[in-house]
Structures are given as structure tokens and as C-alpha cells.
Short mmCIF file of C-alpha atoms in Angstrom, two decimals:
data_model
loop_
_atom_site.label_atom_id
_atom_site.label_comp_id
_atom_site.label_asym_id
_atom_site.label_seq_id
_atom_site.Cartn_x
_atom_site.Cartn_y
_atom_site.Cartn_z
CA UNK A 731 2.64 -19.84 -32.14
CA UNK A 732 4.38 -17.10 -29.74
CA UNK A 733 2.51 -14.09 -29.12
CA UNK A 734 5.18 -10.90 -28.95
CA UNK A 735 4.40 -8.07 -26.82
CA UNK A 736 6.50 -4.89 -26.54
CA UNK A 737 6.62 -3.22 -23.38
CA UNK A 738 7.59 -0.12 -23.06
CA UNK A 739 10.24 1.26 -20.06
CA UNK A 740 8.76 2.89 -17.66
CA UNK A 741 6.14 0.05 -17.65
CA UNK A 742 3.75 3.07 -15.94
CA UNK A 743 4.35 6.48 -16.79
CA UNK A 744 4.46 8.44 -14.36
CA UNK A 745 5.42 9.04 -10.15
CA UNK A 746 5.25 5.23 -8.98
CA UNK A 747 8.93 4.66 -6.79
CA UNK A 748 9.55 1.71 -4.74
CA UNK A 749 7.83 -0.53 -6.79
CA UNK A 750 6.50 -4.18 -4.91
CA UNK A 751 5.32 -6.58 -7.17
CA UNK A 752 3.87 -10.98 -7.13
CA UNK A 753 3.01 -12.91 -10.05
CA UNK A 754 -1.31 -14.09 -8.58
CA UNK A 755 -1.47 -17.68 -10.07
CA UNK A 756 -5.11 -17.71 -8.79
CA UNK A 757 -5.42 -14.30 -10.29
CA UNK A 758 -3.10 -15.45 -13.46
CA UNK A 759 -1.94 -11.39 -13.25
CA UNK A 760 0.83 -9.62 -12.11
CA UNK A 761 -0.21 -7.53 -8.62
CA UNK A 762 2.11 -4.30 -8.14
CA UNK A 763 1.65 -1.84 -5.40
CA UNK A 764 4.35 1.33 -4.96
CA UNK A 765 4.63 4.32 -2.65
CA UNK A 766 2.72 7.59 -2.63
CA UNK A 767 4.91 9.41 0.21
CA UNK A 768 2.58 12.25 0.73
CA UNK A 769 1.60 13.38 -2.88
CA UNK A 770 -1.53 10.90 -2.84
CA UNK A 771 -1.84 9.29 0.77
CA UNK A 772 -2.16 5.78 0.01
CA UNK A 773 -0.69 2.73 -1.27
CA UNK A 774 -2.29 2.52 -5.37
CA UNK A 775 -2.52 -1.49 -6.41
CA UNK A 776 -2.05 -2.26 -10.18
CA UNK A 777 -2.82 -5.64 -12.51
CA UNK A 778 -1.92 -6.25 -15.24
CA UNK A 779 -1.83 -10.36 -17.39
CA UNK A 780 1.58 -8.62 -19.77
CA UNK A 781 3.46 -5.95 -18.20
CA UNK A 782 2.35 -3.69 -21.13
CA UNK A 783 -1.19 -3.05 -20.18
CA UNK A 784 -1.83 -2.15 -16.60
CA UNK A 785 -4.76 -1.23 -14.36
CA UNK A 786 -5.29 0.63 -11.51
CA UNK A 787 -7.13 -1.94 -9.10
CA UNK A 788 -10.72 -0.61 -7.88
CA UNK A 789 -11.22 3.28 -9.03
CA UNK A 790 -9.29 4.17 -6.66
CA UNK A 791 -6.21 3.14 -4.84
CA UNK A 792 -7.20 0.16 -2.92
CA UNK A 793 -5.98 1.44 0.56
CA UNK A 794 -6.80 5.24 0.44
CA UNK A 795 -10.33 4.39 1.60
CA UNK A 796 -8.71 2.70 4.75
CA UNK A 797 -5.69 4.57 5.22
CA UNK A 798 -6.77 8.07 6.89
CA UNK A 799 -9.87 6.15 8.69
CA UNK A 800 -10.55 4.55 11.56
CA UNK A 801 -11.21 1.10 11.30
CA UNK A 802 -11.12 -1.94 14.24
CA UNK A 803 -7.47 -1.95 14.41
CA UNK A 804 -6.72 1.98 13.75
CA UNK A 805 -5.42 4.47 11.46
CA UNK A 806 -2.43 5.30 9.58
CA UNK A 807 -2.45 8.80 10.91
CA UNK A 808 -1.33 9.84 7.31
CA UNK A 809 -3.06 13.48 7.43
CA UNK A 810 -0.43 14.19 10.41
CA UNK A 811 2.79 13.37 8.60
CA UNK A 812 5.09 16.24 7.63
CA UNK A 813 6.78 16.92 4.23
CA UNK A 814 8.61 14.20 2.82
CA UNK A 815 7.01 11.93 5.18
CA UNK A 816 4.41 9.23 4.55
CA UNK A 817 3.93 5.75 3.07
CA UNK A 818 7.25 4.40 1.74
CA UNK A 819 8.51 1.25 0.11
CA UNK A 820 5.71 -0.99 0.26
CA UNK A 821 6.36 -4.83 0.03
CA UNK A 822 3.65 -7.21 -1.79
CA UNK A 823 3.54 -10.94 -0.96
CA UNK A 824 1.08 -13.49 -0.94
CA UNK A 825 1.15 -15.51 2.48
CA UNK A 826 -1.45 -18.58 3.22
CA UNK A 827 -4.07 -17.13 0.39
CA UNK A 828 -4.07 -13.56 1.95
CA UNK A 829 -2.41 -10.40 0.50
CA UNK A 830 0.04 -8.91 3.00
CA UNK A 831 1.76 -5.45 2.43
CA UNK A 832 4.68 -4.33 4.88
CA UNK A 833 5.47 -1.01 4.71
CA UNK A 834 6.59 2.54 6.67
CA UNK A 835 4.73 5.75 7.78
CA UNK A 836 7.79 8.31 8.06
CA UNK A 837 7.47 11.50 9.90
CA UNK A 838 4.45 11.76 12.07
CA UNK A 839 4.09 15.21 13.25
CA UNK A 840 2.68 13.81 16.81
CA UNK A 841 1.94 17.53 17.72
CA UNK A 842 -0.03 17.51 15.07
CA UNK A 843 -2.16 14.32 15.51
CA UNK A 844 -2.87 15.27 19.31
CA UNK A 845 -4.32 17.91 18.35
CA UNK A 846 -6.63 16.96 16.03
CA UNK A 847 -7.73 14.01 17.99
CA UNK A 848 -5.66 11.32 17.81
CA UNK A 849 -5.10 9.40 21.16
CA UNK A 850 -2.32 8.78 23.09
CA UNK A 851 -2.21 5.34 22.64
CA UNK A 852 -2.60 5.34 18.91
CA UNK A 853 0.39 7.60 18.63
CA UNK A 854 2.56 5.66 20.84
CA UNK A 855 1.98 2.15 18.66
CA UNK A 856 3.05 3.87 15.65
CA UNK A 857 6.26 5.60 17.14
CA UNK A 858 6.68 2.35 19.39
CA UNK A 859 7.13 0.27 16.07
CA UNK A 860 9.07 3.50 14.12
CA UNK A 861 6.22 3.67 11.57
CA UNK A 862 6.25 0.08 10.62
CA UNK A 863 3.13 -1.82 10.01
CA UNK A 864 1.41 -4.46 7.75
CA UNK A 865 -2.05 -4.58 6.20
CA UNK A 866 -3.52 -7.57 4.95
CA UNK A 867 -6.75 -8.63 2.79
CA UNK A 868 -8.24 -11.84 1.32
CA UNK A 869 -9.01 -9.96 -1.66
CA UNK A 870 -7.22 -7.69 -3.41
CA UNK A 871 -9.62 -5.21 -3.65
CA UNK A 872 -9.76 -4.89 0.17
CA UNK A 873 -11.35 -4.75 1.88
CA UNK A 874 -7.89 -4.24 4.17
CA UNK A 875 -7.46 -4.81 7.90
CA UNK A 876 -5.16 -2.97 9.56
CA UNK A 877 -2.45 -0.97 10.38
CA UNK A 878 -1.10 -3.53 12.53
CA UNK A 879 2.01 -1.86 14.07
CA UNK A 880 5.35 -3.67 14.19
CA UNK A 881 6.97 -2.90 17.72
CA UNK A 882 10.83 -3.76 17.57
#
């Protein structure tokens, strides 16, 4: 016997644009990620096994806690982007067993980021690659390494 499941359109209610999203077969779950622009600086991961019943991944999203941080590789200098700007259009994919996202940083105020202590360098790897970087975990719940900037 079938099981039937309604699912309701928008499958989460709510702002969540530029959806990105793999079927896990280890996981057996659907793994979604979308944009946040600026509203809530970050890139929020949701499961869910039906497409009707969805949760947020970790309490909270699972790359806010890396995303205005330092970490070995750097930051995404996300409190230094102006209106309209930040994370945008996120892509999901599974690649030799690790999670990968690929996304965009738009509008870096780089006034802004000097001043509050950002180097030099830093600022000139993200404008070097146009905002483009990738993050990638083993996990899904992070932890995740990166912003690794895409130059070119």
C-alpha cells in the first residue's frame, strides 16, 4: 500500500528565494538551503524525508555561526555589505561525500570593512573573485570551512 501525502505550495511559508536543493541517499532526506540577502546573514539549511514536513537543520542556520567570523580560511565580511547586498542564490550539491555550497556576497561596502578592521588582503580576495565563494562540510551540520574565494 501507497502512502499519500499532500504538500502544500509554498512547501515553507515564508521569505526563502533562490531555493538549492539534493535528494541525501546516505541521509534518505531532502537537503535545501536558500538565500537570506541581508534580512538574516546566513545561508539557513532545511531537511525534510516528504516535502511536507521540513526542519530547520541545527537551531540555527547552519552557516550563521561561521559566516560573520573568522575562521582558518576567513570571513564572509557579511556585517559590511550594503542594502540589498549579501548572500544570494546559493547552490547545494553533494561532491565526493562532502557538502559543497557555491554562492555570492553582493555589495561589500569596502569603506566600511576597512574601517572596522578588515585587512587589505581579505577585502581584495573577495572583490578579486566578485563575491564568489564556496563553503564546504562533511557534515551537514557544519561544521563549514570556508569562504574560499573564486578569483575569475
Amino acid at each position: 500500500m501507497t502512502t499519500t501525502i499532500t504538500i502544500a505550495n509554498p512547501i515553507l511559508h515564508g521569505m526563502h528565494p533562490d531555493p538549492s536543493w539534493i535528494w541525501d541517499d546516505d541521509l534518505r532526506q531532502i537537503v535545501l538551503v536558500t538565500s537570506t540577502f541581508e534580512l538574516v546573514p546566513g545561508l539557513p539549511i532545511y531537511v525534510s524525508r516528504d516535502m511536507a514536513h521540513w526542519q530547520r537543520e541545527a537551531e540555527q542556520p547552519a552557516i550563521v555561526e561561521m559566516v560573520g567570523q573568522l575562521d582558518v580560511h576567513g570571513r564572509l565580511l557579511i556585517p559590511f555589505v550594503d542594502d540589498s547586498g549579501g548572500v544570494y542564490a546559493p547552490t547545494l550539491r553533494r561532491i565526493r561525500g562532502k557538502y559543497v555550497i557555491a554562492c555570492t556576497i553582493a555589495r561589500i561596502n569596502g569603506r566600511k570593512a576597512i574601517a572596522e578592521g578588515c585587512s587589505q588582503a581579505e577585502l581584495d580576495a573577495a572583490q578579486a573573485a566578485e563575491g564568489n565563494f564556496v563553503l564546504e562540510s562533511d557534515s551537514i551540520d557544519g561544521p563549514w570551512r570556508g569562504p574560499f574565494w573564486i578569483e575569475g
